[in-house]
Amino acid sequence: MPALVLVLNSGSSSIKFTLYSGAEVRLDGQISGLGAKPHITLRSNNPDLKADRPLTSNEGASHGTALAALLPVLDQVLGGGNVNAVGHRVVHGGIAYSAPVQITEEIFADLKALEPLAPLHQPHNLAGIEAARTAFPEALQVACFDTAFHRSHPWVNDTFALPRQFYDEGVRRYGFHGLSFEYICSYLETAYPGLHSGRLIVAHLGNGASMCAIREGKSVGSTMGFTALDGLPMGTRCGQLDPGVLLYLLSAKGMSVEDVTDLLYKQSGLKGLSGISQDMRTLTQSTDPRAAEAIDYFIFRIRREIGAMAAILGGLDAVVFTGGIGENSVLVRDRVCADQDWLGLELDPQENRAGAEDLSADTSRVRILRVPTDEEEMIRRHTQALLRKLS
Ligand code: ADP
C-alpha cells in the first residue's frame, strides 16, 4: 500500500494541507482566517469531500483546533488507514540543517531558537508541527527547510562584511524559497536536461519574492539573506535596505524594535509604496500613479538582480518565472524582459500573453520559461524518501 503523507504549510493565520497516497493527491485545501474568521476550502476527486465554508470560532481558534477539525475529513479519505508521515514546510534551518530531518525534541528546540530570524513564518511553522504531533502521534514528522537548498552558496555569497565572529555565530546570507527552487530544478532536469546543467536565474515572484542564481543545479546566490526581508520588494516586506535607514529609524525617529519590525515586514513593499494594496492584481488594475510607481520599483529591482546574477554566473542560459506573480502576470514578465536583448533575453509577446511554458522568441539566446512551482510536491518527495530510509 502506498505511503500516506500529509504535507502542511502552516502560516500566521492559515494551514495549507495536501494529503498524498504515494504520489497521488487525494485531498488538498486550506484553513484560513485562524483566530479571526476561520474558513475551510477542500478539494478532492470525491464530490462529498469538497468544501468552501466557514468554521466555528472554536474550530478555527488555533493551528491545533483547526487540525483537529480536519481529522474527521481526513478519516473519510483514509478509510481506516493511518497517516504514515507529516511533512512540514519550515522556513529556517539555520546553519545546521541542509537537508530534511525527522523532528525530534532536540531538533524542535533548535528550530525554536531560530524564530527571531523569521518572525513572520517560523513560529507558525512550529505551531503546525506541535498541532500535527498531537493529531498524528504515530506518524513520522519531517521538517523540510526553505534555507536548505542554499547551503551550497560559496562563501562570498554566504557572508556579510561584518567581523568574522558574526559569520561564525550564524549571521549569514541564508536565502529562502529553497523548496520552490529545488522543485523548479527537478522539473528542468526532466523537461530541459541541457538547461538544468547550465546557468539559471529562477525568479520566485509571489507575496514573498526572491531570485536564485543556480549553476549545475546548485544555488550560488540568492536575493534573500539573513532573513526573508532582503532583496526584492514584496507584498508587505521592504526588500533591500541601506542598514543606515534602520539606525535612523531607531535613533533619530526613536522607533521601538517592535515598530520597526512591523514596518519592515508588514507595512512596506508594494503595500507601503502604493499606499493601496500588497496585491499585484489590484495594483495592475489601479489607475492611481502610486500603484504604477510601486510596480515600477518591483520591476526595476528584478531587472537589476538579473544583471547582477548573470555577472556572478558568468553568463546565462535560462530565466524561469514562477510564483503567483511570475506564473500569472503577463505585464511583469513583459517588463522584466523588455530591452534585455543585450543579455540574450528576447520574449515572444504572443507566447507570453498565452501563458506558454517557453516564452522565448526563436532568436532569443537565453530561454525564458514560465513554470508553476509546487513546494508541497517537493515536501512530499522528501518526506517519503525519509520514510523509506527510516523504515
Ligand atoms: P504566496 O507568496 O503567499 O504563496 P503567491 O505565490 O500566491 O503568494 O502570489 C500572490 C501574488 O500573485 C499576489 O500579489 C497576486 O496579486 C499575484 N497574482 C496572482 N494572479 C495574478 C495575475 N493574474 N496577475 C497578476 N498578479 C497575480
Coordinates of C-alpha atoms and ligand atoms in Angstrom, one line a residue:
M1 CA 0.0 0.0 0.0
P2 CA 1.4 3.4 -1.0
A3 CA 2.6 5.7 1.9
L4 CA 0.0 8.2 3.1
V5 CA 1.7 11.5 3.6
L6 CA 0.2 14.8 4.8
V7 CA 2.0 17.9 3.8
L8 CA 1.4 21.0 5.9
N9 CA 2.4 24.6 5.2
S10 CA 1.5 26.5 8.4
G11 CA 1.4 30.3 8.2
S12 CA 0.4 33.1 10.6
S13 CA -3.4 32.7 10.0
S14 CA -3.6 29.6 7.8
I15 CA -2.8 26.0 7.3
K16 CA -2.4 24.7 3.7
F17 CA -2.7 20.9 3.6
T18 CA -2.3 18.2 0.9
L19 CA -2.8 14.5 1.5
Y20 CA -0.9 12.2 -0.8
S21 CA -1.2 8.5 -1.3
G22 CA 2.1 7.7 -2.9
A23 CA 2.5 10.5 -5.5
E24 CA -1.3 10.9 -5.9
V25 CA -3.0 13.9 -4.4
R26 CA -6.1 12.6 -2.5
L27 CA -7.2 15.9 -0.9
D28 CA -6.0 19.4 -0.6
G29 CA -7.1 22.7 0.7
Q30 CA -6.6 25.3 3.3
I31 CA -8.0 26.6 6.6
S32 CA -7.6 30.4 6.5
G33 CA -8.6 33.2 8.9
L34 CA -7.3 31.4 12.1
G35 CA -8.2 33.3 15.2
A36 CA -10.4 35.7 13.2
K37 CA -12.9 34.5 10.6
P38 CA -11.9 30.8 10.1
H39 CA -12.8 29.3 6.7
I40 CA -12.1 25.9 5.2
T41 CA -11.6 25.1 1.5
L42 CA -11.3 21.5 0.4
R43 CA -10.7 19.9 -3.0
S44 CA -10.8 16.3 -3.8
N45 CA -11.9 13.8 -6.5
N46 CA -14.7 12.8 -4.2
P47 CA -17.7 15.2 -4.6
D48 CA -18.7 14.5 -0.9
L49 CA -15.3 15.8 0.1
K50 CA -15.4 19.3 -1.3
A51 CA -16.0 22.3 1.0
D52 CA -15.9 26.0 1.0
R53 CA -17.4 27.1 4.2
P54 CA -16.8 29.0 7.5
L55 CA -15.6 27.1 10.5
T56 CA -16.8 27.9 14.0
S57 CA -14.6 30.2 16.0
N58 CA -13.8 27.2 18.3
E59 CA -12.7 25.1 15.4
G60 CA -10.6 27.9 13.9
A61 CA -9.1 29.2 17.1
S62 CA -5.5 27.9 16.5
H63 CA -3.5 25.6 14.4
G64 CA -4.2 22.8 16.9
T65 CA -8.0 23.2 16.8
A66 CA -8.0 23.6 13.0
L67 CA -6.1 20.4 12.5
A68 CA -8.4 18.6 14.9
A69 CA -11.4 19.9 12.9
L70 CA -9.8 18.5 9.8
L71 CA -9.3 15.0 11.2
P72 CA -12.8 13.6 10.5
V73 CA -12.5 14.7 6.9
L74 CA -9.1 13.0 6.6
D75 CA -10.6 9.9 8.2
Q76 CA -13.1 9.7 5.4
V77 CA -10.3 9.7 2.8
L78 CA -8.1 7.4 4.8
G79 CA -10.8 4.8 5.3
G80 CA -9.3 3.4 8.5
G81 CA -5.7 3.8 7.3
N82 CA -3.2 6.0 9.1
V83 CA -1.2 8.9 8.0
N84 CA 2.4 7.5 7.9
A85 CA 4.2 10.8 7.9
V86 CA 3.6 14.5 8.1
G87 CA 5.9 16.7 6.0
H88 CA 6.2 20.3 7.3
R89 CA 7.5 23.4 5.5
V90 CA 9.9 25.1 7.8
V91 CA 11.3 28.4 6.6
H92 CA 14.6 28.4 8.6
G93 CA 17.0 25.6 9.2
G94 CA 19.9 27.8 10.3
I95 CA 23.5 26.6 9.7
A96 CA 22.9 23.1 10.9
Y97 CA 20.1 21.8 8.7
S98 CA 20.9 21.4 5.0
A99 CA 18.5 18.5 4.3
P100 CA 15.1 17.3 5.6
V101 CA 15.1 15.8 9.0
Q102 CA 12.9 13.8 11.4
I103 CA 11.7 16.2 14.0
T104 CA 12.9 15.1 17.5
E105 CA 12.5 17.1 20.7
E106 CA 16.1 18.3 20.3
I107 CA 15.6 19.4 16.7
F108 CA 12.4 21.1 17.6
A109 CA 14.2 23.1 20.3
D110 CA 16.9 24.1 17.7
L111 CA 14.2 25.3 15.3
K112 CA 12.5 27.3 18.0
A113 CA 15.8 29.1 18.7
L114 CA 15.7 30.3 15.1
E115 CA 12.4 32.0 15.5
P116 CA 13.8 35.6 15.7
L117 CA 15.4 35.1 12.3
A118 CA 12.0 34.5 10.6
P119 CA 9.4 36.0 12.9
L120 CA 6.7 36.1 10.3
H121 CA 7.0 32.4 9.5
Q122 CA 9.0 30.2 11.9
P123 CA 6.7 30.4 15.0
H124 CA 3.7 29.4 12.8
N125 CA 5.6 26.6 11.1
L126 CA 6.4 25.3 14.6
A127 CA 2.8 25.7 15.8
G128 CA 1.8 23.5 12.9
I129 CA 4.4 20.8 14.0
E130 CA 3.0 20.8 17.5
A131 CA -0.5 20.5 16.3
A132 CA 0.4 17.6 14.0
R133 CA 2.3 15.8 16.7
T134 CA -0.9 15.8 18.8
A135 CA -3.2 14.9 15.9
F136 CA -0.9 12.2 14.4
P137 CA 1.2 10.9 17.4
E138 CA 2.2 7.7 15.5
A139 CA 3.3 9.5 12.3
L140 CA 6.9 10.4 11.3
Q141 CA 7.2 14.2 11.5
V142 CA 9.6 15.7 8.9
A143 CA 10.9 19.2 8.6
C144 CA 11.8 20.5 5.1
F145 CA 13.6 23.7 5.0
D146 CA 13.4 26.7 2.7
T147 CA 17.1 27.5 3.5
A148 CA 18.5 24.0 2.8
F149 CA 18.8 24.4 -1.0
H150 CA 21.1 27.5 -0.5
R151 CA 23.6 25.9 1.8
S152 CA 25.8 25.4 -1.3
H153 CA 26.4 29.2 -1.5
P154 CA 30.1 30.0 -2.0
W155 CA 31.5 31.9 1.0
V156 CA 31.4 35.3 -0.8
N157 CA 27.7 34.9 -1.2
D158 CA 27.1 33.4 2.2
T159 CA 28.7 36.2 4.3
F160 CA 28.3 39.9 5.2
A161 CA 31.3 42.1 5.6
L162 CA 31.0 42.1 9.4
P163 CA 33.7 41.0 11.9
R164 CA 34.2 37.2 11.4
Q165 CA 32.6 36.3 14.7
F166 CA 29.2 37.2 13.4
Y167 CA 29.5 34.7 10.5
D168 CA 30.7 32.1 12.9
E169 CA 27.7 32.5 15.1
G170 CA 25.3 32.2 12.1
V171 CA 24.8 35.7 10.8
R172 CA 24.8 34.6 7.2
R173 CA 23.1 35.1 3.8
Y174 CA 20.9 32.0 4.0
G175 CA 18.4 32.6 1.2
F176 CA 14.8 31.2 1.2
H177 CA 12.2 29.8 -1.1
G178 CA 14.6 26.8 -1.5
L179 CA 11.8 24.2 -1.8
S180 CA 10.4 26.2 -4.8
F181 CA 13.8 26.5 -6.4
E182 CA 14.5 22.8 -5.8
Y183 CA 11.2 21.9 -7.4
I184 CA 11.9 24.0 -10.5
C185 CA 15.4 22.4 -10.8
S186 CA 13.9 18.9 -10.6
Y187 CA 11.3 19.9 -13.3
L188 CA 14.1 21.2 -15.6
E189 CA 16.2 18.1 -15.1
T190 CA 13.4 16.1 -16.7
A191 CA 12.0 18.6 -19.2
Y192 CA 15.1 20.5 -20.2
P193 CA 18.2 18.5 -19.1
G194 CA 20.5 20.8 -21.1
L195 CA 19.4 23.8 -19.2
H196 CA 19.4 22.0 -15.8
S197 CA 23.1 21.6 -16.0
G198 CA 23.6 25.3 -17.1
R199 CA 23.4 28.8 -15.7
L200 CA 19.9 29.7 -14.5
I201 CA 18.1 32.5 -12.8
V202 CA 14.8 31.5 -11.1
A203 CA 12.5 34.4 -10.1
H204 CA 10.0 33.2 -7.5
L205 CA 7.6 36.2 -7.5
G206 CA 4.7 35.9 -5.1
N207 CA 3.7 37.7 -1.9
G208 CA 7.1 36.7 -0.8
A209 CA 9.6 37.1 -3.6
S210 CA 13.2 36.1 -4.2
M211 CA 15.5 35.2 -7.0
C212 CA 18.1 32.5 -7.1
A213 CA 21.2 32.1 -9.3
I214 CA 21.8 28.4 -10.0
R215 CA 24.8 26.7 -11.6
E216 CA 24.7 23.0 -12.4
G217 CA 21.6 22.6 -10.2
K218 CA 23.2 24.3 -7.2
S219 CA 22.3 27.6 -5.6
V220 CA 25.2 30.0 -5.9
G221 CA 23.3 33.2 -4.9
S222 CA 20.0 34.5 -3.6
T223 CA 18.5 37.9 -3.3
M224 CA 17.3 37.0 0.2
G225 CA 19.8 37.0 3.0
F226 CA 19.8 36.5 6.8
T227 CA 16.1 36.9 6.9
A228 CA 13.3 36.8 4.3
L229 CA 13.3 40.6 4.3
D230 CA 16.2 41.2 1.9
G231 CA 16.3 41.5 -1.9
L232 CA 13.2 42.2 -3.9
P233 CA 10.4 44.4 -2.6
M234 CA 7.5 42.1 -1.7
G235 CA 3.8 42.3 -0.9
T236 CA 4.5 44.0 2.5
R237 CA 8.2 43.5 3.0
C238 CA 10.7 46.2 2.1
G239 CA 13.4 44.1 0.3
Q240 CA 17.0 45.6 0.2
L241 CA 17.5 48.5 2.5
D242 CA 20.5 50.5 3.5
P243 CA 21.2 49.5 7.1
G244 CA 21.7 53.2 7.8
V245 CA 17.9 53.5 7.4
L246 CA 17.5 51.2 10.4
L247 CA 19.9 53.3 12.5
Y248 CA 17.9 56.4 11.6
L249 CA 14.5 54.8 12.4
L250 CA 15.8 53.6 15.8
S251 CA 17.8 56.6 16.8
A252 CA 16.5 59.8 15.1
K253 CA 12.9 58.6 14.9
G254 CA 13.0 56.8 18.3
M255 CA 11.0 53.9 16.9
S256 CA 10.9 50.7 19.0
V257 CA 12.2 47.4 17.7
E258 CA 8.6 46.1 17.5
D259 CA 7.6 49.1 15.5
V260 CA 10.5 48.7 13.1
T261 CA 9.8 45.0 12.7
D262 CA 6.1 45.8 11.9
L263 CA 7.2 48.5 9.4
L264 CA 9.7 46.4 7.5
Y265 CA 7.7 43.1 7.5
K266 CA 4.1 44.3 7.3
Q267 CA 3.8 47.9 6.1
S268 CA 6.4 48.2 3.3
G269 CA 7.0 46.7 -0.2
L270 CA 4.1 47.1 -2.7
K271 CA 1.7 47.9 0.1
G272 CA 3.9 50.7 1.6
L273 CA 5.0 52.2 -1.7
S274 CA 1.5 52.2 -3.3
G275 CA -0.5 53.0 -0.1
I276 CA -3.2 50.9 -1.9
S277 CA -2.6 47.2 -1.7
Q278 CA 0.0 44.5 -1.4
D279 CA -1.7 42.5 -4.2
M280 CA -0.2 42.7 -7.7
R281 CA -3.6 42.2 -9.4
T282 CA -5.1 45.1 -7.5
L283 CA -2.1 47.3 -8.4
T284 CA -2.1 46.4 -12.1
Q285 CA -5.8 47.2 -12.3
S286 CA -5.4 50.6 -10.5
T287 CA -5.2 53.9 -12.3
D288 CA -3.5 55.5 -9.3
P289 CA 0.0 56.7 -10.2
R290 CA 1.3 55.4 -6.8
A291 CA 0.3 51.9 -7.9
A292 CA 2.3 52.3 -11.1
E293 CA 5.3 53.5 -9.2
A294 CA 5.2 50.6 -6.9
I295 CA 5.1 48.2 -9.9
D296 CA 8.0 50.2 -11.5
Y297 CA 10.1 49.7 -8.4
F298 CA 9.3 46.0 -8.3
I299 CA 10.3 45.6 -11.9
F300 CA 13.4 47.7 -11.5
R301 CA 14.8 45.6 -8.7
I302 CA 14.2 42.4 -10.6
R303 CA 16.0 43.7 -13.7
R304 CA 18.9 44.9 -11.6
E305 CA 19.2 41.5 -9.9
I306 CA 19.1 39.7 -13.3
G307 CA 22.1 41.8 -14.3
A308 CA 23.9 41.0 -11.1
M309 CA 23.2 37.3 -11.2
A310 CA 24.2 37.0 -14.9
A311 CA 27.5 38.5 -13.9
I312 CA 28.2 36.1 -11.0
L313 CA 27.1 33.1 -13.2
G314 CA 29.4 34.3 -16.0
G315 CA 26.5 34.3 -18.5
L316 CA 23.0 32.9 -18.7
D317 CA 21.2 30.0 -20.2
A318 CA 17.7 30.5 -18.9
V319 CA 15.4 32.7 -16.8
V320 CA 12.5 31.0 -15.1
F321 CA 9.4 32.8 -13.8
T322 CA 7.4 31.2 -11.0
G323 CA 5.2 32.1 -8.0
G324 CA 1.8 33.8 -8.2
I325 CA 3.1 36.9 -10.0
G326 CA 5.7 35.1 -12.1
E327 CA 3.3 32.5 -13.3
N328 CA 0.3 34.8 -13.9
S329 CA 1.4 38.4 -14.7
V330 CA 1.9 38.9 -18.4
L331 CA 2.8 42.5 -17.6
V332 CA 5.5 41.8 -15.1
R333 CA 7.2 39.2 -17.3
D334 CA 7.0 41.5 -20.3
R335 CA 8.5 44.5 -18.5
V336 CA 11.2 42.4 -16.8
C337 CA 12.4 41.1 -20.2
A338 CA 12.0 44.4 -22.2
D339 CA 15.2 45.6 -23.9
Q340 CA 17.3 42.8 -22.4
D341 CA 18.5 41.5 -25.8
W342 CA 22.0 42.7 -25.0
L343 CA 21.8 39.9 -22.3
G344 CA 20.4 37.5 -24.8
L345 CA 16.8 37.7 -23.5
E346 CA 14.1 38.1 -26.1
L347 CA 10.5 37.4 -25.0
D348 CA 7.8 36.3 -27.6
P349 CA 4.9 38.6 -26.7
Q350 CA 2.3 36.1 -28.1
E351 CA 3.7 33.2 -26.1
N352 CA 3.8 35.4 -23.0
R353 CA 0.2 36.5 -23.4
A354 CA -0.9 32.9 -24.0
G355 CA 0.9 31.8 -20.8
A356 CA 3.1 29.3 -22.6
E357 CA 5.8 27.4 -20.8
D358 CA 8.6 28.5 -23.2
L359 CA 8.2 32.3 -23.7
S360 CA 11.4 32.9 -25.6
A361 CA 11.4 34.3 -29.2
D362 CA 13.1 32.0 -31.7
T363 CA 16.1 34.4 -31.8
S364 CA 16.5 34.5 -28.0
R365 CA 19.9 33.2 -26.9
V366 CA 18.6 32.7 -23.4
R367 CA 15.5 30.6 -22.8
I368 CA 12.7 32.3 -20.9
L369 CA 10.4 29.9 -19.1
R370 CA 7.2 30.0 -17.1
V371 CA 7.0 27.0 -14.7
P372 CA 4.4 26.7 -12.0
T373 CA 6.1 25.8 -8.7
D374 CA 4.9 23.1 -6.4
E375 CA 6.6 23.3 -2.9
E376 CA 4.1 20.7 -1.5
E377 CA 5.2 18.1 -4.0
M378 CA 8.9 18.8 -3.1
I379 CA 8.0 18.2 0.6
R380 CA 6.1 15.0 -0.3
R381 CA 9.2 13.6 -2.1
H382 CA 11.5 14.5 0.8
T383 CA 9.1 13.1 3.4
Q384 CA 8.5 9.8 1.5
A385 CA 12.3 9.4 0.9
L386 CA 13.0 9.8 4.7
L387 CA 10.1 7.5 5.5
R388 CA 11.7 4.8 3.2
K389 CA 15.1 5.4 4.6
L390 CA 13.9 5.1 8.2
S391 CA 11.6 2.1 7.8
Ligands
ADP1 P1 2.5 33.5 -1.6 O1 3.9 34.0 -1.6 O2 1.6 34.0 -0.5 O3 2.4 32.0 -1.9 P2 1.5 33.7 -4.3 O4 2.7 32.9 -4.9 O5 0.2 33.0 -4.3 O6 1.8 34.2 -2.9 O7 1.4 35.1 -5.1 C1 0.5 36.0 -4.8 C2 0.6 37.2 -5.7 O8 0.4 36.8 -7.1 C3 -0.3 38.4 -5.4 O9 0.4 39.6 -5.5 C4 -1.3 38.3 -6.6 O10 -1.9 39.5 -6.9 C5 -0.4 37.8 -7.7 N1 -1.2 37.3 -8.8 C6 -1.9 36.2 -8.9 N2 -2.6 36.1 -10.1 C7 -2.2 37.2 -10.8 C8 -2.4 37.7 -12.1 N3 -3.2 37.1 -12.9 N4 -1.8 38.8 -12.5 C9 -1.0 39.5 -11.6 N5 -0.7 39.1 -10.4 C10 -1.3 37.9 -10.0

